[in-house]
mmCIF file of C-alpha atoms and ligand atoms in Angstrom:
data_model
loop_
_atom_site.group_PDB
_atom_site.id
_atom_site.type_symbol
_atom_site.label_atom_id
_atom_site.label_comp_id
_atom_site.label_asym_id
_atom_site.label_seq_id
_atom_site.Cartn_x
_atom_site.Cartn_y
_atom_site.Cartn_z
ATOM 1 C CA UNK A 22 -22.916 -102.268 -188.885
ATOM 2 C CA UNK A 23 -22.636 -98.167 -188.675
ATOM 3 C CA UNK A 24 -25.077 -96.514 -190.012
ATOM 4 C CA UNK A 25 -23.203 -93.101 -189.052
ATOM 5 C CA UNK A 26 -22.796 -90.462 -191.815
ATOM 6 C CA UNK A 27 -19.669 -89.072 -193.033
ATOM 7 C CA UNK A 28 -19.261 -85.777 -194.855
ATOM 8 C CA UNK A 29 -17.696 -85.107 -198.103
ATOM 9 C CA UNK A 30 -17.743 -81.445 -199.554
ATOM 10 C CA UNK A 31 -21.034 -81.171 -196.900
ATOM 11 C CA UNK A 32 -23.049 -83.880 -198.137
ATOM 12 C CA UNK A 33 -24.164 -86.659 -196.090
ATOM 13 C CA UNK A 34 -22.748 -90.424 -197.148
ATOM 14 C CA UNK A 35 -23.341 -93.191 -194.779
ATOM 15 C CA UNK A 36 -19.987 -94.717 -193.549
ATOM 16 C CA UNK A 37 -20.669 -98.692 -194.618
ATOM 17 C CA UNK A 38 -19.922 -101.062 -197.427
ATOM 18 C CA UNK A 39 -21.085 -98.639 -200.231
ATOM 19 C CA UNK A 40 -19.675 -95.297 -199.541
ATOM 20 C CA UNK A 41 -15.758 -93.975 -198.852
ATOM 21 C CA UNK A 42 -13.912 -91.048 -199.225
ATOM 22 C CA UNK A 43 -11.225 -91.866 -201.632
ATOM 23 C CA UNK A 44 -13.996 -93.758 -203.847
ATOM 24 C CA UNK A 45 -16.379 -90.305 -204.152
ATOM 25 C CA UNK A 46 -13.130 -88.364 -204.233
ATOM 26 C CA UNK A 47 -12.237 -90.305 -207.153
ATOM 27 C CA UNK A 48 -16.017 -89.922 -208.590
ATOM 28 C CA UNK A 49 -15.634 -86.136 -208.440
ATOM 29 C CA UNK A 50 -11.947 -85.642 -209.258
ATOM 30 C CA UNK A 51 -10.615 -88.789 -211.131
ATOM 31 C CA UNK A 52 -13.565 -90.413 -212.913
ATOM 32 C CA UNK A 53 -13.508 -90.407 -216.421
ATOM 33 C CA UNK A 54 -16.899 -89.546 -218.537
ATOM 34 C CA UNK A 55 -16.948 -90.557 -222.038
ATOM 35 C CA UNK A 56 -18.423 -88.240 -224.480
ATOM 36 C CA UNK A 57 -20.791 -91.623 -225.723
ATOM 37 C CA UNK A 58 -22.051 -92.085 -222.065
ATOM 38 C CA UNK A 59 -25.424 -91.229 -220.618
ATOM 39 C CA UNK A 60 -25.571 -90.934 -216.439
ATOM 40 C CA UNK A 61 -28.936 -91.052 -214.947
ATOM 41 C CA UNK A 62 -28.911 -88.705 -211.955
ATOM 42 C CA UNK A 63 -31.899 -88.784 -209.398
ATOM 43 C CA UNK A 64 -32.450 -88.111 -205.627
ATOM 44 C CA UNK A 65 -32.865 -91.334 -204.248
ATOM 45 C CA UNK A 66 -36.403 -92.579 -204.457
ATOM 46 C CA UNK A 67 -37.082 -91.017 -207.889
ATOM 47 C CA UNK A 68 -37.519 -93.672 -210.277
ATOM 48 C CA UNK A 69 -33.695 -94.314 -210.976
ATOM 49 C CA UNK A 70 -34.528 -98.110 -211.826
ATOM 50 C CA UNK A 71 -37.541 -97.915 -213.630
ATOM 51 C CA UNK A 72 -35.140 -95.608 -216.046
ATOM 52 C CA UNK A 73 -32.293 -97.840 -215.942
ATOM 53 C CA UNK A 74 -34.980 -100.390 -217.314
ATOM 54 C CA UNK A 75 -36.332 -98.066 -220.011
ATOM 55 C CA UNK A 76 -32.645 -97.502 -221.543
ATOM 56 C CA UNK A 77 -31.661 -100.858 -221.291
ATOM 57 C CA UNK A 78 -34.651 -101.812 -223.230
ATOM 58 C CA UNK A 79 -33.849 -98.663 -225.537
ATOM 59 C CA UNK A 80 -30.344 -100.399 -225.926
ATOM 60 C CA UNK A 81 -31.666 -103.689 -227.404
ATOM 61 C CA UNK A 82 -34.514 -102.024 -229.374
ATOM 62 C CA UNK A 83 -37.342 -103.313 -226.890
ATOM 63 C CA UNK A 84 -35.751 -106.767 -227.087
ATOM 64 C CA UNK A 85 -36.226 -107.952 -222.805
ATOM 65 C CA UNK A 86 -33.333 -110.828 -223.184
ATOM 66 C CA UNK A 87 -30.598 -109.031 -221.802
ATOM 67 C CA UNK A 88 -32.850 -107.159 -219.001
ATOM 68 C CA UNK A 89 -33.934 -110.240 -218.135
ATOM 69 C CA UNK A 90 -30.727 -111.998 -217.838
ATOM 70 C CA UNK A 91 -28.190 -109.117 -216.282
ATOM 71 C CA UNK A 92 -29.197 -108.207 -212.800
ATOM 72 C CA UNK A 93 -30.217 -103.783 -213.207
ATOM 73 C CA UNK A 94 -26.820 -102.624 -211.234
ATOM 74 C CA UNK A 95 -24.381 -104.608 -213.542
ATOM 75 C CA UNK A 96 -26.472 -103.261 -216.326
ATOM 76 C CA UNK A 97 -26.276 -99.458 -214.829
ATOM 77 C CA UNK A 98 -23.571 -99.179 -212.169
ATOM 78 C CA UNK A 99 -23.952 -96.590 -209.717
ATOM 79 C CA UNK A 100 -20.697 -94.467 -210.357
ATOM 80 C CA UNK A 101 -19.931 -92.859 -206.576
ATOM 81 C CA UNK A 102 -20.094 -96.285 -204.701
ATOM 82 C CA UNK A 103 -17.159 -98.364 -203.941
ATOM 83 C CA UNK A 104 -18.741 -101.253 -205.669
ATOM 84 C CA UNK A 105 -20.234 -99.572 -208.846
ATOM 85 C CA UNK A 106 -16.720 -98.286 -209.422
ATOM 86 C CA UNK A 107 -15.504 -101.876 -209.479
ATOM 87 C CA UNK A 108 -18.514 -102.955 -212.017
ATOM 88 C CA UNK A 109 -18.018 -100.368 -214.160
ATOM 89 C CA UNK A 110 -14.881 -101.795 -216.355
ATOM 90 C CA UNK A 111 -17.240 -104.654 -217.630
ATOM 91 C CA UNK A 112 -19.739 -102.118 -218.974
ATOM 92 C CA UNK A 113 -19.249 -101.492 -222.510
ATOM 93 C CA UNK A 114 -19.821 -98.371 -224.252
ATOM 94 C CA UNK A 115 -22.270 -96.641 -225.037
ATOM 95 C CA UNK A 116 -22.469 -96.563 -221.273
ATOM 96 C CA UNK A 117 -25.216 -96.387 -219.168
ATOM 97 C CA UNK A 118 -24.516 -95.001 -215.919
ATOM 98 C CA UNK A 119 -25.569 -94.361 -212.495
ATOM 99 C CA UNK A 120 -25.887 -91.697 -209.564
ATOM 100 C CA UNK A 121 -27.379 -89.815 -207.090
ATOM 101 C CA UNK A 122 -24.625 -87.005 -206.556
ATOM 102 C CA UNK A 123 -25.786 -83.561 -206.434
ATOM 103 C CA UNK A 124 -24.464 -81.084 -209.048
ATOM 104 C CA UNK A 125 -21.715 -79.453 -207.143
ATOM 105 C CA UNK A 126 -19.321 -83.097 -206.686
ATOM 106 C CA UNK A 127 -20.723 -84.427 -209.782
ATOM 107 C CA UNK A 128 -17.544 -85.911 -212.403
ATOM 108 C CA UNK A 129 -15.644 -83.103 -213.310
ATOM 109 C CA UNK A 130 -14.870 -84.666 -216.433
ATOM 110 C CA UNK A 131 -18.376 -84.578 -217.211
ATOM 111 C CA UNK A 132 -18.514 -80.892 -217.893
ATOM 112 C CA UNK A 133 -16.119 -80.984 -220.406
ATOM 113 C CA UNK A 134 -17.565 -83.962 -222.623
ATOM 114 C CA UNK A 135 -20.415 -84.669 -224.514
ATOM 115 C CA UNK A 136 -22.070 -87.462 -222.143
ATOM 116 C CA UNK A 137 -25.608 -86.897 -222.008
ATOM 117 C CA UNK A 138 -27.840 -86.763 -218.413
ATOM 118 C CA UNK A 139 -31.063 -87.730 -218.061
ATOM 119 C CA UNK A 140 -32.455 -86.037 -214.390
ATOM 120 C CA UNK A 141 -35.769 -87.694 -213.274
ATOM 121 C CA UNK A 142 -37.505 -85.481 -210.572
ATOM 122 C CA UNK A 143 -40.529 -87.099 -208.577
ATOM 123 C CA UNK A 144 -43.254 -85.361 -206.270
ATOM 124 C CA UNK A 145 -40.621 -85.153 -202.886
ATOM 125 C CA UNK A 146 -43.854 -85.790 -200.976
ATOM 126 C CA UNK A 147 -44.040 -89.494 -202.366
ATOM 127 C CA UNK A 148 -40.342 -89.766 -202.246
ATOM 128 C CA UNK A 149 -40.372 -89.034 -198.442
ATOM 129 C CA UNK A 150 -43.193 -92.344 -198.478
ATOM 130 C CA UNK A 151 -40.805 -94.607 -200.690
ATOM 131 C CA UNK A 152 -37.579 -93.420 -198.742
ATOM 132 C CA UNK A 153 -39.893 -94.433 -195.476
ATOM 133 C CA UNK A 154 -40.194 -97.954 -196.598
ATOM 134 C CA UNK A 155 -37.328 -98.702 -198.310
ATOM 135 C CA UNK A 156 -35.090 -97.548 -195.656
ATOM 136 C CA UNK A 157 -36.968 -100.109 -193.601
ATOM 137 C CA UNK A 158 -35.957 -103.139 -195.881
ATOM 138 C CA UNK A 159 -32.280 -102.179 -196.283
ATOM 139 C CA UNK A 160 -29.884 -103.784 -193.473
ATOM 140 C CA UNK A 161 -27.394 -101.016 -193.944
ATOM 141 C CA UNK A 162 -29.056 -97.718 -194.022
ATOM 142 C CA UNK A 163 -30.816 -96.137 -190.643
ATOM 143 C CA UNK A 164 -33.759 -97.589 -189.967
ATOM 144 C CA UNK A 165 -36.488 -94.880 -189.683
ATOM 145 C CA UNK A 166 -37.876 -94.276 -186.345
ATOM 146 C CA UNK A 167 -41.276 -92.975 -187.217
ATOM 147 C CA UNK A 168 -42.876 -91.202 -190.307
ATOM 148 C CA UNK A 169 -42.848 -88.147 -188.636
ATOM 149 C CA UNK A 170 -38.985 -88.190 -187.734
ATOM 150 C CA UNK A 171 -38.115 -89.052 -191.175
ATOM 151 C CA UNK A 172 -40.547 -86.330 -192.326
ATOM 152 C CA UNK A 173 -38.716 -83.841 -190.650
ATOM 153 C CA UNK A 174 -35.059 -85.595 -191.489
ATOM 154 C CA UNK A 175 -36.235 -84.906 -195.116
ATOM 155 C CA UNK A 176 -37.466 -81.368 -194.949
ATOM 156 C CA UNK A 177 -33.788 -80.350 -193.278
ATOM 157 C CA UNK A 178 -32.304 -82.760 -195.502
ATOM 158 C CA UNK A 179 -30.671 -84.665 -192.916
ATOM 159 C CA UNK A 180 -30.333 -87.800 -195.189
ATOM 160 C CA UNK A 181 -27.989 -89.487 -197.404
ATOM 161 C CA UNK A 182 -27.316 -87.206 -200.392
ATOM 162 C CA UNK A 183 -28.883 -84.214 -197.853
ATOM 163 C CA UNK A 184 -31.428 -82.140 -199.286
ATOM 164 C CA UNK A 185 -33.906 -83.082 -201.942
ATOM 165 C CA UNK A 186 -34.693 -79.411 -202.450
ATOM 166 C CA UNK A 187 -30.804 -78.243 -203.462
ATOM 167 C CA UNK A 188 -30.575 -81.558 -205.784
ATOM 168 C CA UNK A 189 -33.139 -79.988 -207.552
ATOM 169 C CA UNK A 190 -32.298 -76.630 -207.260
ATOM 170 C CA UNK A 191 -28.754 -77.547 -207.958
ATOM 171 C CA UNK A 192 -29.350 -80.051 -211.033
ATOM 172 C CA UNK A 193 -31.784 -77.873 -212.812
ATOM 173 C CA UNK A 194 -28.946 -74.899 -213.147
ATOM 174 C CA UNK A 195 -28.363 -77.186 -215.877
ATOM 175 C CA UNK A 196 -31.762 -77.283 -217.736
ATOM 176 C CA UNK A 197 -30.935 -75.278 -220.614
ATOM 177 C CA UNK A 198 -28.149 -77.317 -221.592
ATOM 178 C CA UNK A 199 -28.691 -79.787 -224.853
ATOM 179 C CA UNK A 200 -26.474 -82.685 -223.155
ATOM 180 C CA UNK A 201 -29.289 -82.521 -219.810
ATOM 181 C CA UNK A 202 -32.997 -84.095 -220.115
ATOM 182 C CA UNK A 203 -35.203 -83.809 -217.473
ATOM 183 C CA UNK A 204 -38.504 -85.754 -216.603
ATOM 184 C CA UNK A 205 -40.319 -86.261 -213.877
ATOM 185 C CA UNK A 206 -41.749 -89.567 -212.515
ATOM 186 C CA UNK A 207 -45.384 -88.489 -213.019
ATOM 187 C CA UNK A 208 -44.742 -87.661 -216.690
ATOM 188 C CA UNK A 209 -43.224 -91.063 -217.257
ATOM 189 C CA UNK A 210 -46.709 -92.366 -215.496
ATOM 190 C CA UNK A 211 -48.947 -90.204 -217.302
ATOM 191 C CA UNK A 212 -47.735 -91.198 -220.323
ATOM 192 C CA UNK A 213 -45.412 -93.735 -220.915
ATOM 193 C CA UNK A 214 -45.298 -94.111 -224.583
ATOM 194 C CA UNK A 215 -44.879 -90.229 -225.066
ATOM 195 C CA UNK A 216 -42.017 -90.276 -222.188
ATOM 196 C CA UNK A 217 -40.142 -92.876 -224.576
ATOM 197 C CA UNK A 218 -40.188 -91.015 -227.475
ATOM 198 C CA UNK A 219 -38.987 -88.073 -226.290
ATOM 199 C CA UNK A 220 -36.200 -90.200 -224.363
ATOM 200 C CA UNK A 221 -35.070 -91.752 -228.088
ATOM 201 C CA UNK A 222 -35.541 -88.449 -229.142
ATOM 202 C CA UNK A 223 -32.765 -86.832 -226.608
ATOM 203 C CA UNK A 224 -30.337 -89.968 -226.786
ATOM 204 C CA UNK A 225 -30.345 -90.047 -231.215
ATOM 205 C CA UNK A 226 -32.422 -93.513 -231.031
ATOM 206 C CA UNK A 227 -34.490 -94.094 -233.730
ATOM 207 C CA UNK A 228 -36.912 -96.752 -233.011
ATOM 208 C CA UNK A 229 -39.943 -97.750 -234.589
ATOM 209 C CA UNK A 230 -43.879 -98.274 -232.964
ATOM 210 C CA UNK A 231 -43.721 -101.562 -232.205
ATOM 211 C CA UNK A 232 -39.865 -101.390 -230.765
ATOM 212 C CA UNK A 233 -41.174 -98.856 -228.704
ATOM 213 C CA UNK A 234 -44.382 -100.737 -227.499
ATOM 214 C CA UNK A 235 -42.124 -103.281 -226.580
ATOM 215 C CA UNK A 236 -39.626 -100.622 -224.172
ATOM 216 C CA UNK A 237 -43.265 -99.620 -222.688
ATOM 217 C CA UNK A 238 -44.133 -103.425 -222.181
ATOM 218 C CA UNK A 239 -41.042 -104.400 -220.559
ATOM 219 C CA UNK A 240 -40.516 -101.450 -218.333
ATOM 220 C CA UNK A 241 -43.842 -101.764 -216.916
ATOM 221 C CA UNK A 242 -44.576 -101.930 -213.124
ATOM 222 C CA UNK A 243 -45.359 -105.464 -213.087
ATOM 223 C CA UNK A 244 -42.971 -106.498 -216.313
ATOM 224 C CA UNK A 245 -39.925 -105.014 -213.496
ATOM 225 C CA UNK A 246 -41.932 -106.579 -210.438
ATOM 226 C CA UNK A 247 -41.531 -110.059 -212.392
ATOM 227 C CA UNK A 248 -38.039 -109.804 -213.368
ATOM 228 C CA UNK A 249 -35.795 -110.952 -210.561
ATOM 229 C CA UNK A 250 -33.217 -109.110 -212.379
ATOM 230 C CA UNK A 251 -34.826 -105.787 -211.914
ATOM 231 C CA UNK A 252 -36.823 -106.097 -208.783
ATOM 232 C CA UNK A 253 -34.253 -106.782 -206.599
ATOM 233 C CA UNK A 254 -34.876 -110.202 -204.797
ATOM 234 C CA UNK A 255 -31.610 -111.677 -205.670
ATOM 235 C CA UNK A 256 -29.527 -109.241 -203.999
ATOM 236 C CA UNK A 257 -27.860 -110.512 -200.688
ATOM 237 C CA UNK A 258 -30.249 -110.573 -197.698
ATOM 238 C CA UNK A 259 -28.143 -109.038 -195.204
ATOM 239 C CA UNK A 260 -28.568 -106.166 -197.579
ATOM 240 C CA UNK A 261 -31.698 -105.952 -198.317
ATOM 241 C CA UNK A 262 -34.266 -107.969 -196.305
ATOM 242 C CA UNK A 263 -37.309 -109.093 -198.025
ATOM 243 C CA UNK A 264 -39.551 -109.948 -195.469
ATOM 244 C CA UNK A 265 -39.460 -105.894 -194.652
ATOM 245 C CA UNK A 266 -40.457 -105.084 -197.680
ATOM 246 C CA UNK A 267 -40.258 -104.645 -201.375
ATOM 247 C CA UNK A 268 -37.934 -102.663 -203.705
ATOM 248 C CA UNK A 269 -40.425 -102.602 -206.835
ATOM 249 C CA UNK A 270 -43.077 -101.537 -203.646
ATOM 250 C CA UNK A 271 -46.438 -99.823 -205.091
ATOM 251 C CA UNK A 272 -44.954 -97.668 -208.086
ATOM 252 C CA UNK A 273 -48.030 -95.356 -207.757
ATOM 253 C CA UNK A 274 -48.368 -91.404 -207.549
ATOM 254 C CA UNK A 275 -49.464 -89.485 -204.910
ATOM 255 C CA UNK A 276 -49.400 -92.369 -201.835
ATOM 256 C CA UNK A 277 -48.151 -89.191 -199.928
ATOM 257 C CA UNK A 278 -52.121 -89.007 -199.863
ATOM 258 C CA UNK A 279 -52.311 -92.268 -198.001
ATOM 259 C CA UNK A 280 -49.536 -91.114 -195.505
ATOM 260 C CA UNK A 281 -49.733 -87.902 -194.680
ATOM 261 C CA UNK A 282 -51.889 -85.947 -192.252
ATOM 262 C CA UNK A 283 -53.386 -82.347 -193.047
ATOM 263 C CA UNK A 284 -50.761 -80.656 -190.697
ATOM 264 C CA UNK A 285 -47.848 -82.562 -192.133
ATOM 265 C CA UNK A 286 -49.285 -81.492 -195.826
ATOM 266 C CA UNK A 287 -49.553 -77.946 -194.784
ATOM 267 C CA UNK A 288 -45.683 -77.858 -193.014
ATOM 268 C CA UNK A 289 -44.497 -79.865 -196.189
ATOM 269 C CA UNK A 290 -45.927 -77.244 -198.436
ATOM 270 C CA UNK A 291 -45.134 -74.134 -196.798
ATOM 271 C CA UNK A 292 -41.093 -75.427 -196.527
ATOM 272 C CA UNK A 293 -41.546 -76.040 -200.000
ATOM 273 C CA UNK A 294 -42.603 -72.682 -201.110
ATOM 274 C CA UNK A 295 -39.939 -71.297 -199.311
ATOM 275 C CA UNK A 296 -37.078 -74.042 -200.243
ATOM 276 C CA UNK A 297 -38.570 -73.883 -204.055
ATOM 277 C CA UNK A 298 -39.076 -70.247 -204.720
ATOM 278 C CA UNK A 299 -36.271 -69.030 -206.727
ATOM 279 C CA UNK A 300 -36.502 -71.727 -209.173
ATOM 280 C CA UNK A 301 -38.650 -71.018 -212.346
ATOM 281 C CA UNK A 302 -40.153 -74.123 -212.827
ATOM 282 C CA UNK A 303 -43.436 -75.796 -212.030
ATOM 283 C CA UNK A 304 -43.576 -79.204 -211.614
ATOM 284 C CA UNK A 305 -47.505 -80.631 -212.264
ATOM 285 C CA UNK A 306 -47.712 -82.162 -208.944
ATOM 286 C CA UNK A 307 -47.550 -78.308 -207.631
ATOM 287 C CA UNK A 308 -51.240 -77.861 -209.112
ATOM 288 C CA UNK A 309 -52.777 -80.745 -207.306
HETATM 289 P P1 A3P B 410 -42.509 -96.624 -204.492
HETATM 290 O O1 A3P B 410 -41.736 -96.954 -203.268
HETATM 291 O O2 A3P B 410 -43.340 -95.382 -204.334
HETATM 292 O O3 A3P B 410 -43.317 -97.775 -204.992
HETATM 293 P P2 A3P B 410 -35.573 -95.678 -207.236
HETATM 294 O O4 A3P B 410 -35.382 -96.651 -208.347
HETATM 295 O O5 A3P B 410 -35.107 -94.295 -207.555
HETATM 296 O O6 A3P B 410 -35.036 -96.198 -205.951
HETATM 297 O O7 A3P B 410 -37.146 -95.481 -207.058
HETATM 298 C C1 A3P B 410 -37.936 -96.521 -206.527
HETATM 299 C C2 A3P B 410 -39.386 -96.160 -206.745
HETATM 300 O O8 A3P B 410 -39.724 -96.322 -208.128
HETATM 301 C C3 A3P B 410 -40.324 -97.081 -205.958
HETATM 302 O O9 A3P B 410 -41.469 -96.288 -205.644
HETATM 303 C C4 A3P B 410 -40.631 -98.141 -207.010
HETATM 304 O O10 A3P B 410 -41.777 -98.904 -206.749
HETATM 305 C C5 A3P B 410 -40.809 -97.251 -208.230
HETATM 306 N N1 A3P B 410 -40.708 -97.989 -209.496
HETATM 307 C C6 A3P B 410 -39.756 -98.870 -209.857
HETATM 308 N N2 A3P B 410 -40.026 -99.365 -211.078
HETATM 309 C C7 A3P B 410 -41.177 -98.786 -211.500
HETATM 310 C C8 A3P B 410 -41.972 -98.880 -212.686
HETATM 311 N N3 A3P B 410 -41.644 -99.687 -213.688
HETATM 312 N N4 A3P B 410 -43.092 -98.126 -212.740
HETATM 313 C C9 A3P B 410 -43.440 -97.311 -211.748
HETATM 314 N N5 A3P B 410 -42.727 -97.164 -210.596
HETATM 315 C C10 A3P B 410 -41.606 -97.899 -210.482
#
């Protein structure tokens, strides 16, 4: 199988079973957002499922039956593949959907409705660790050399969906806008509970204490390890292999730690200050 990129409008897609031309053409020009949808956008690696899990939960008012019996990309297709696109006429509305697209080939249609995004953001020093494993496990992405390589792959943003650093950059131009929540990964770790709220908050839900314990319950670490709906196990082996690894891996902050050595911390943060320093906002992990 290739695992050669293609380019559309400059950004890197790999040319296999999930990406094509006419289907992110179609995504950008085509696609058509509903003012009752909500898309969650991330850079790969972000926490994209664990927030697929939270609004399906927010969906059924903390009720787990139809997480637990829907596998998480029927639930949540991912809009810009060639297979999400197919999925997506059995979702009903409100819609919940998917994507990693940066700003600039996002759905045109989208700027001109009422959908609502919610952009997670995660420490790009523990994505670079999650992307390292996970590209591992699945079949049809390049398999990483070395940490190092990948490392330096990420910091030119030589990777599917290119730079982490202009998704960001790009995204946040929308920050002020009241259809665009954003959240990072650390604040959803940090505090869970408070993360929800403001989530129902943002999307109009009004649920009460212990329909929101129950969102926190069932979106937990291990509650999404457990479900074979959500962690991934029952997807087809030739695309993801499960002896390399697992999708619902360590779900931790700050493995970069465990990873990275004092050189490679010290190049990571100097690109970053360079990469990061127009944009007037500080992310917590910044501090630490
Ligand atoms: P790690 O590889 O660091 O463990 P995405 O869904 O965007 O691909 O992100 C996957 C990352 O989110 C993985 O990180 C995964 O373990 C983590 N994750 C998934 N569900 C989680 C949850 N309920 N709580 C915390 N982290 C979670």
């Amino acid at each position: 199988m290739s695992v050669e990129f293609f380019k559309y409008k400059g950004v890197n897609f790999y040319k296999n079973i999930l990406y094509s031309e006419e289907a992110l053409n179609f995504a950008e020009n085509e696609f058509q957002v509903l003012d009752d949808d909500v898309y969650i956008v991330t850079y790969p690696k972000s926490g994209t499922n664990w927030m697929i899990e939270i609004l399906s939960l927010l969906r059924t008012n903390g009720d787990p039956t139809w997480s637990k019996s829907i596998p998480i990309w029927l639930r949540s297709p991912w809009y810009e593949s060639i297979e999400g696109q197919s999925q997506i006429k059995d979702v009903v509305s409100p819609r919940v959907l998917t994507s990693h697209l940066p700003f600039h080939i996002f759905a045109k249609s989208y700027f001109t409705s009422k959908a609502k995004i919610i952009y997670i953001i995660r420490n790009p020093k523990d994505i670079v660790v999650s992307l390292f494993y996970f590209n591992k496990m699945i079949c049809i992405y390049k398999d990483p050399q070395s940490f190092p390589e990948l490392l330096e792959d990420f910091l030119q943003g030589n990777l599917l969906y290119n730079s982490w650093f202009d998704h960001v950059k790009g995204w946040m131009q929308m920050k002020d806008s009241i259809n665009f929540f954003y959240i990072t990964y650390e604040e959803l770790h940090t505090n869970i509970r408070n993360s929800v709220i403001r989530i129902c908050k943002f999307l109009g839900k009004d649920l009460d204490d212990s329909q929101i314990d129950l969102v926190v319950k069932h979106s937990s670490f291990n509650a999404m390890k457990e479900n074979k709906m959500s962690n991934y196990t029952m997807i087809n082996q030739d695309f993801m292999d499960q002896n390399k690894g697992s999708f619902i891996r360590k779900g931790i902050t700050g493995d970069w730690k465990n990873h990275f050595t004092i050189a490679q911390n010290d190049y990571f943060d100097e690109v970053y200050k360079e990469k990061m320093k127009d944009l007037n906002v500080n992310f917590f992990w910044e501090q630490s």
